[in-house]
Short mmCIF file of C-alpha atoms and ligand atoms in Angstrom, two decimals:
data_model
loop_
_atom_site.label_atom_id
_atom_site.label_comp_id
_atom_site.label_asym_id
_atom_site.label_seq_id
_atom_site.Cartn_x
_atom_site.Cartn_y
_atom_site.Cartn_z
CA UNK A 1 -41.83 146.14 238.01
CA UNK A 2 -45.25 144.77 237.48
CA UNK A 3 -48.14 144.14 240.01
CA UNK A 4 -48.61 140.48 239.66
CA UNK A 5 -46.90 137.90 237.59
CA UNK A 6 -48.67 134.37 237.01
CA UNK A 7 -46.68 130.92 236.70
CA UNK A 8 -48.23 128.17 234.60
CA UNK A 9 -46.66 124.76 235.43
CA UNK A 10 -45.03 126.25 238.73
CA UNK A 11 -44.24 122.80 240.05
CA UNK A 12 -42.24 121.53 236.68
CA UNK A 13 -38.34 121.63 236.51
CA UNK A 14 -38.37 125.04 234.60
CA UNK A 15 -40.50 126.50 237.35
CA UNK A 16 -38.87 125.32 240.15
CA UNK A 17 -35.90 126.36 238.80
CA UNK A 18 -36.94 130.15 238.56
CA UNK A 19 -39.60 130.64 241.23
CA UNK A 20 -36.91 132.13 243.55
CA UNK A 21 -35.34 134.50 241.27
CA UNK A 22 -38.62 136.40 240.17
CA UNK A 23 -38.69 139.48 243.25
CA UNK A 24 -36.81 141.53 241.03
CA UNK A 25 -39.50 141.26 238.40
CA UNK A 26 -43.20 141.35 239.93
CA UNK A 27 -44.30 142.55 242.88
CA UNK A 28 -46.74 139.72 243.72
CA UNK A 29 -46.48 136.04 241.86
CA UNK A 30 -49.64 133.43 241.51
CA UNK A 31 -48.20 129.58 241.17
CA UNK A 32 -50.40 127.56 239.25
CA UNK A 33 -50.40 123.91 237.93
CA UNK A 34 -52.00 120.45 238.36
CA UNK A 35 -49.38 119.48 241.08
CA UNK A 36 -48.58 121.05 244.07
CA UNK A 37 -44.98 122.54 243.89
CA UNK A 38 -42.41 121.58 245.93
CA UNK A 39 -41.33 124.70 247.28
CA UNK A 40 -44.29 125.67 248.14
CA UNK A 41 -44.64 127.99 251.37
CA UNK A 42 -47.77 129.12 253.13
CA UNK A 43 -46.96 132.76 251.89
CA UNK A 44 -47.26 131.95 248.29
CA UNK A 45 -50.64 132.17 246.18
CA UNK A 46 -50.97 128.90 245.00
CA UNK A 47 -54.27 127.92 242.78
CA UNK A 48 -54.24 124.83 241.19
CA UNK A 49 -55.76 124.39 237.96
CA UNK A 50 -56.28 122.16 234.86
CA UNK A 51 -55.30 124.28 231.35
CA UNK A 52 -58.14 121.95 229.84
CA UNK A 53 -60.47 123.20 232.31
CA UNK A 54 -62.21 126.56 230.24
CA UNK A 55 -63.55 127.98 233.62
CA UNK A 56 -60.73 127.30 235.66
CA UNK A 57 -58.00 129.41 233.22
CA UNK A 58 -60.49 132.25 232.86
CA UNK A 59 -60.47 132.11 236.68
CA UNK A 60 -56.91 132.21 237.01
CA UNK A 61 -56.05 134.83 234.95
CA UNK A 62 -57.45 137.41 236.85
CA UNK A 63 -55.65 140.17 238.30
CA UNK A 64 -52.70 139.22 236.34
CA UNK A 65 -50.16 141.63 234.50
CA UNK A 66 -48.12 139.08 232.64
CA UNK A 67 -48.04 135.27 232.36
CA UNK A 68 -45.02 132.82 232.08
CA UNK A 69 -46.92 129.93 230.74
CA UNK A 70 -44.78 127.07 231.22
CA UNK A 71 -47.91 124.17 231.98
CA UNK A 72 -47.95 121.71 229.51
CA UNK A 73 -46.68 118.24 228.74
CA UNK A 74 -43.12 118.76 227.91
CA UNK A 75 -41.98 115.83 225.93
CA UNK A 76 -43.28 113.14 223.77
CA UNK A 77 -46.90 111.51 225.07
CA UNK A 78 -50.22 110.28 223.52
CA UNK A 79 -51.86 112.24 220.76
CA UNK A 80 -54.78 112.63 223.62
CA UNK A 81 -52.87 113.79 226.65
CA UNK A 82 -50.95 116.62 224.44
CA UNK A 83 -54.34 117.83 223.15
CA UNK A 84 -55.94 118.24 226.42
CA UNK A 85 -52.93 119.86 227.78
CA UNK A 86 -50.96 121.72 225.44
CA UNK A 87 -53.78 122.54 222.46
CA UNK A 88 -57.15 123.00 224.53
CA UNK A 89 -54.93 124.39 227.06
CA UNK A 90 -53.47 127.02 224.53
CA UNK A 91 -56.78 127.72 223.46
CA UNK A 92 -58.23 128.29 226.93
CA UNK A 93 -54.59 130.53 227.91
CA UNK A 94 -55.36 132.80 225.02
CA UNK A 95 -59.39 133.12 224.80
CA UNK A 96 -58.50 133.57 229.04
CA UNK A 97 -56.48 136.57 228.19
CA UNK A 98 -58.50 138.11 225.59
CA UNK A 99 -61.26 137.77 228.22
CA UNK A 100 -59.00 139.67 231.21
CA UNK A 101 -57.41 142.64 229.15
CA UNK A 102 -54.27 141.10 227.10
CA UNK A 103 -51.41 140.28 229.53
CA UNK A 104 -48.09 139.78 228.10
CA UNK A 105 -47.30 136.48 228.12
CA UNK A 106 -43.63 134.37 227.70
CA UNK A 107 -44.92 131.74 226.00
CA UNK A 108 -42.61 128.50 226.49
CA UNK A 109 -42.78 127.07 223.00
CA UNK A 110 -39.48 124.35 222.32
CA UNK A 111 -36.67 123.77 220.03
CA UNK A 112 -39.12 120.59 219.02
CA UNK A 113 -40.74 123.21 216.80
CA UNK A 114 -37.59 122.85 214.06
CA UNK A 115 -36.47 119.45 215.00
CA UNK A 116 -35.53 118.49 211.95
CA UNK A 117 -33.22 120.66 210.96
CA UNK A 118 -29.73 119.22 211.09
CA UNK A 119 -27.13 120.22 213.43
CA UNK A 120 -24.97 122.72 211.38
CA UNK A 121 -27.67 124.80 209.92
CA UNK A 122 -28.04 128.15 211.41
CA UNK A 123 -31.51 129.12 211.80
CA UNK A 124 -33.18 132.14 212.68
CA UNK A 125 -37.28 132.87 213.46
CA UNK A 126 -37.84 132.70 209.57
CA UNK A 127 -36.80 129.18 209.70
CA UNK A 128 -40.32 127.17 208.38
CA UNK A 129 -41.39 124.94 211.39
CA UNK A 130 -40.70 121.17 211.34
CA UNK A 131 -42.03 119.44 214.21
CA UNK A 132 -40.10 116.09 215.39
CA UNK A 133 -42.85 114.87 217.23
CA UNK A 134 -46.60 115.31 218.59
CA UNK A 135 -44.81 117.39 221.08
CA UNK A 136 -43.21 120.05 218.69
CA UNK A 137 -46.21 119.87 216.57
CA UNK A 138 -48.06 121.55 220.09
CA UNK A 139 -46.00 124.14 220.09
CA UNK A 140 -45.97 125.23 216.27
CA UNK A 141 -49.82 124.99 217.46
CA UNK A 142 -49.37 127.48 220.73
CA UNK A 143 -46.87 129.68 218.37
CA UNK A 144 -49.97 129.99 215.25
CA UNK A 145 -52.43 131.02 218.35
CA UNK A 146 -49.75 133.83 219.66
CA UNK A 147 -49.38 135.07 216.14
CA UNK A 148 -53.33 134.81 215.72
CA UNK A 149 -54.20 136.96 218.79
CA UNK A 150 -51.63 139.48 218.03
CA UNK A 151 -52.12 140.15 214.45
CA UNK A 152 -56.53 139.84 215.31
CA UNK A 153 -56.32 141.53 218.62
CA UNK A 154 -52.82 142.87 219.66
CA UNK A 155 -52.40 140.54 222.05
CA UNK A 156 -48.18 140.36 222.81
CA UNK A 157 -46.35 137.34 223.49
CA UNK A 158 -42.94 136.43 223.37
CA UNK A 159 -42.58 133.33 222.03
CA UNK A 160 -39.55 131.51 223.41
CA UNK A 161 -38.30 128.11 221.77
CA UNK A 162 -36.17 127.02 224.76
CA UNK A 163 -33.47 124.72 223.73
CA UNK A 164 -32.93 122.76 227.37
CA UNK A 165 -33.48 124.69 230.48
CA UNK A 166 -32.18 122.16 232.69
CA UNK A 167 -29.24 123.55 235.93
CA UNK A 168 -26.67 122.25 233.41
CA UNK A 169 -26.09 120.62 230.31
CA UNK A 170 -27.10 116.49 230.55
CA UNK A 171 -25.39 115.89 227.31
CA UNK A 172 -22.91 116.80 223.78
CA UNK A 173 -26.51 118.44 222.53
CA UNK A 174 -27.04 120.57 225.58
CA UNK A 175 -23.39 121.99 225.39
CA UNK A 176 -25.59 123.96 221.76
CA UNK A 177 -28.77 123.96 223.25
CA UNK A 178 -28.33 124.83 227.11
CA UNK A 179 -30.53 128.03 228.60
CA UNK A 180 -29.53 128.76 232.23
CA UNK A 181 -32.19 129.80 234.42
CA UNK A 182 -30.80 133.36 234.97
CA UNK A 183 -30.61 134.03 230.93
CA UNK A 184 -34.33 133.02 231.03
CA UNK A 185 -35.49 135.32 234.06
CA UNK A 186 -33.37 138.04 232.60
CA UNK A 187 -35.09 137.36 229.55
CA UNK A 188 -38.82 137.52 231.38
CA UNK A 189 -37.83 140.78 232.69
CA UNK A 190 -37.38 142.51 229.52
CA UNK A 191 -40.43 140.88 228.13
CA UNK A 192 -42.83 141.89 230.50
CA UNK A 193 -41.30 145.67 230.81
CA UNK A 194 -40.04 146.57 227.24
CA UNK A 195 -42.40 149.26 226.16
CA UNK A 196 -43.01 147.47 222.71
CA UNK A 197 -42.77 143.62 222.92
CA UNK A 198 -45.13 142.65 219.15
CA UNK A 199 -44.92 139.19 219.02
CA UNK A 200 -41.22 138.00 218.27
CA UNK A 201 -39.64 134.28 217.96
CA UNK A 202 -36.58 134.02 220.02
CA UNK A 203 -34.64 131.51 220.80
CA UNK A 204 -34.26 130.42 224.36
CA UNK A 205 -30.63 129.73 224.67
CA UNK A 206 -27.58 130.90 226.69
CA UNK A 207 -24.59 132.10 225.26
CA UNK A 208 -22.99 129.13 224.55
CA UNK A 209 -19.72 128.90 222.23
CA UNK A 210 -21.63 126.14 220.51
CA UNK A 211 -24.89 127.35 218.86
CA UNK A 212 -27.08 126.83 216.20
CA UNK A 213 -30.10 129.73 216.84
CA UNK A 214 -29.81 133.41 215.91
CA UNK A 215 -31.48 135.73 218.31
CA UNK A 216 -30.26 139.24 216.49
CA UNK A 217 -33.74 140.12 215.29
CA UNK A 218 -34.59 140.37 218.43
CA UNK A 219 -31.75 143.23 220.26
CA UNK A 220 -34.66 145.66 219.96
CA UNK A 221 -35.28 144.23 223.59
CA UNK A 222 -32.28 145.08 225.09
CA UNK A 223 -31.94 141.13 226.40
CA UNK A 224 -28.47 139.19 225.73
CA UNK A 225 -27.74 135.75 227.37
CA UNK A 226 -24.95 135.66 229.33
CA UNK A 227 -24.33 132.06 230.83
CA UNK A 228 -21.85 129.76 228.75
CA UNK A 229 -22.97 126.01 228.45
CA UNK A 230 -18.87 125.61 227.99
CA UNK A 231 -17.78 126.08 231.74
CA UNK A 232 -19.46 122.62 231.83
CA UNK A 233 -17.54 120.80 228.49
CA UNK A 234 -15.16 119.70 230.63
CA UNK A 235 -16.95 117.65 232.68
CA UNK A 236 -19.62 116.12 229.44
CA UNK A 237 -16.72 114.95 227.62
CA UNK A 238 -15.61 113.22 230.89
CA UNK A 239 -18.52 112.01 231.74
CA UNK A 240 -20.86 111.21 229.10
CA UNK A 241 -19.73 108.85 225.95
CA UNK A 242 -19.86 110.64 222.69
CA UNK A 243 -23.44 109.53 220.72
CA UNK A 244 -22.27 108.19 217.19
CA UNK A 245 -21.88 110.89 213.83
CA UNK A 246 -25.15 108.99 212.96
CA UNK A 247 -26.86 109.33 215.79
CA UNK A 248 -30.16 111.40 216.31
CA UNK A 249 -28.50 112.99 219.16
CA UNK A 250 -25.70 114.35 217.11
CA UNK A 251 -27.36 114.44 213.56
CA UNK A 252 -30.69 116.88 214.70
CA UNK A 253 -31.40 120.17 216.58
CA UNK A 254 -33.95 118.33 218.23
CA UNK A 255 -31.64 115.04 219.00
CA UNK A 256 -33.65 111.86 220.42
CA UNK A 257 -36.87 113.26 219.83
CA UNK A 258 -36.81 113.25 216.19
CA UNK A 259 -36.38 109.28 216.28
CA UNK A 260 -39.31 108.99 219.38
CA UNK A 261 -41.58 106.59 218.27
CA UNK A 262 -45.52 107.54 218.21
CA UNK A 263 -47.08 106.83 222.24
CA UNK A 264 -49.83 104.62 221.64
CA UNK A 265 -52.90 105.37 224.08
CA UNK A 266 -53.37 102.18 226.21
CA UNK A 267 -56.99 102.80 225.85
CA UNK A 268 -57.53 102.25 222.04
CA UNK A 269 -60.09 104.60 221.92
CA UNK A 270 -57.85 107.39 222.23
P1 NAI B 301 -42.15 119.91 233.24
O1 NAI B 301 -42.79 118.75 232.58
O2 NAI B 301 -41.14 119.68 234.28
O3 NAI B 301 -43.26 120.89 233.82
C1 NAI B 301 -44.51 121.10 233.20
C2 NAI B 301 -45.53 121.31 234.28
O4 NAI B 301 -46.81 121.46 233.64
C3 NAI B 301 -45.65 120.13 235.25
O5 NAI B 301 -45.45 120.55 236.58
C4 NAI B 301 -47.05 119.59 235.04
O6 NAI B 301 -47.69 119.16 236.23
C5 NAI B 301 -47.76 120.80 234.44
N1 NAI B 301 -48.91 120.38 233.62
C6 NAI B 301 -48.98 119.33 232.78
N2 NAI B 301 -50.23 119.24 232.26
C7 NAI B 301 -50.94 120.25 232.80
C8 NAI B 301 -52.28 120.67 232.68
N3 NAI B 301 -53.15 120.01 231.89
N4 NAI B 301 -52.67 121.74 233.38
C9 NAI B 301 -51.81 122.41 234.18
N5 NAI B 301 -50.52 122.05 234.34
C10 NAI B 301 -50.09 120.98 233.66
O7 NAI B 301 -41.53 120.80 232.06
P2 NAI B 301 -40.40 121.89 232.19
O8 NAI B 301 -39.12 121.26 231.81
O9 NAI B 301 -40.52 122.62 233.44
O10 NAI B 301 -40.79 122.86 230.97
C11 NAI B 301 -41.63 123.97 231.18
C12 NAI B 301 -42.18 124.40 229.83
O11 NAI B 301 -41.11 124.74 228.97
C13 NAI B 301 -42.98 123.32 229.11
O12 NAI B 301 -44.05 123.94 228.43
C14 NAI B 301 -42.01 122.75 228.12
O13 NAI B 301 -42.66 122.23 226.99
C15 NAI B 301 -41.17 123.98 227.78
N6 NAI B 301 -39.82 123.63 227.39
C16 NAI B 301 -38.94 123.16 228.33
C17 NAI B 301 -37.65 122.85 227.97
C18 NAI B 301 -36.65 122.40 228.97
O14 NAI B 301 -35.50 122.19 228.57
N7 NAI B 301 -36.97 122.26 230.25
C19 NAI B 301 -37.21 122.96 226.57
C20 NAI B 301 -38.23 123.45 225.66
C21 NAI B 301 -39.47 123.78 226.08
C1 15L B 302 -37.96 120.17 225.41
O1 15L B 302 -38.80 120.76 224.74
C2 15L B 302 -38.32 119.39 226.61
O2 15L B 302 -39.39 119.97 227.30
C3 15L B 302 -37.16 119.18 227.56
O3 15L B 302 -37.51 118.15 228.46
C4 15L B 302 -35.88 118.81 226.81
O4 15L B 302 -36.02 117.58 226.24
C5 15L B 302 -35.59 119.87 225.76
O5 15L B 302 -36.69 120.13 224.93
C6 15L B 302 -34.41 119.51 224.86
O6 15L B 302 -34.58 119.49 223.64
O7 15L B 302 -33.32 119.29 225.39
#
């Protein structure tokens, strides 16, 4: 078990989903985002903090053993907003960490990062990127900076492509791209105590019968998902129509996203 864990972008769905599972993992856990969370009680450590903000991250870092860095804008935006959040931020995460000793960090990168890549090809962490969006394009960003530091300094991250950590599947997609919140904090717990973690791609998804990722480079951590996105089928194929054979949603790994237009800035001189 480690000393103290930090959460990035405690007060986002993926946070809130986890923040009550993580005792088994650290002994002590700092919340940190932009927004207060929800859940928030008055025996939590709770700093809020901007990842654009330089001082602030090198700030927060401190005293920390591991990060999950989950802050970010997590879907399609502005050119601007994804900068400040998910490319300064990066940069400020990882020069932060240099700065306070290398923690480990679980670095939330997305399925957005291969996008393109149609729905019956079987990839694995060789697979070149391609972004379907300014989103995904972030994260093949965050995932260049986690190789970077480790191959410059040693810093180790585990860089997670989550396919859709949501409580259960919202769609036909999710039934292939589903990752429960227990495979993820199972998942966290290896990273941060596995005596040799490098810097590996692995795909954040549960063990659904549907898939389209291959984790097996990675069984030197020990970590299997266990959760099945099929003890929900029943009630998608119920509940939500099936998308079209040409749709995005069934044609892509990374479904609607790959067909999001570009977010104009309202202010033009974005
Ligand atoms: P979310 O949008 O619910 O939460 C992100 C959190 O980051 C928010 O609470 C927000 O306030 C915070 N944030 C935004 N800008 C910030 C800034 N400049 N400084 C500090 N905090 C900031 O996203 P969710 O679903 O919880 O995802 C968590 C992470 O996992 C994100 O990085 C997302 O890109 C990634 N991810 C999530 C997936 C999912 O299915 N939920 C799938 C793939 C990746
Ligand atoms: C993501 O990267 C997003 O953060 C999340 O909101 C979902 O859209 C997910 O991917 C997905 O592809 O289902």
């Amino acid at each position: 078990m480690i000393n103290k864990l930090l959460i990035t972008g405690a007060a986002g769905g993926v946070g809130t989903l986890v923040h009550d599972k993580l005792t088994s993992i650290a002994k002590t856990v700092r919340y940190s985002d932009i927004k207060e969370p929800t859940y928030l009680s008055a025996d939590m450590e709770f700093i809020p903090c901007d990842l654009s903000n330089k001082a602030a991250v090198f700030s927060l870092l401190k005293d920390c053993d591991a990060i999950l860095h989950l802050g970010g804008i997590s879907t399609e935006n502005t050119f601007d907003n994804i900068l400040q959040a998910n490319i300064v931020g990066v940069q400020n995460l990882y020069e932060a960490a240099r700065h306070h000793n290398y923690p480990r960090i679980f670095l939330a990168s997305s399925n957005h990062v291969v996008g393109f890549y149609k729905q019956d090809e079987w990839l694995d962490s060789n697979a070149p990127h391609r972004p379907d969006s300014w989103y995904g394009v972030s994260k093949s960003f965050a995932e260049a900076v986690a190789h970077m530091y480790y191959h410059k300094f040693g810093q180790e991250t585990a860089i997670v492509r989550i396919g859709s950590c949501f409580p259960t599947p919202k769609d036909h997609r999710m039934l292939a791209t589903w990752f429960s919140a227990d495979d993820l904090v199972a998942l966290l717990k290896q990273v941060v105590t596995v005596p040799k973690l490098g810097c590996p791609i692995i795909y954040g998804v549960s063990n659904n019968d549907c898939k389209w990722w291959d984790n097996s480079p990675i069984s030197y951590l020990g970590w299997q998902a266990k959760d099945n996105s099929q003890v929900f089928a029943n009630e998608i194929y119920q509940t939500v129509p099936m998308p079209d054979k040409n749709d995005p949603t069934s044609v892509y790994q990374g479904g609607s996203f790959t067909a999001a237009p570009i977010v104009e800035a309202t202010d033009k001189s974005n």
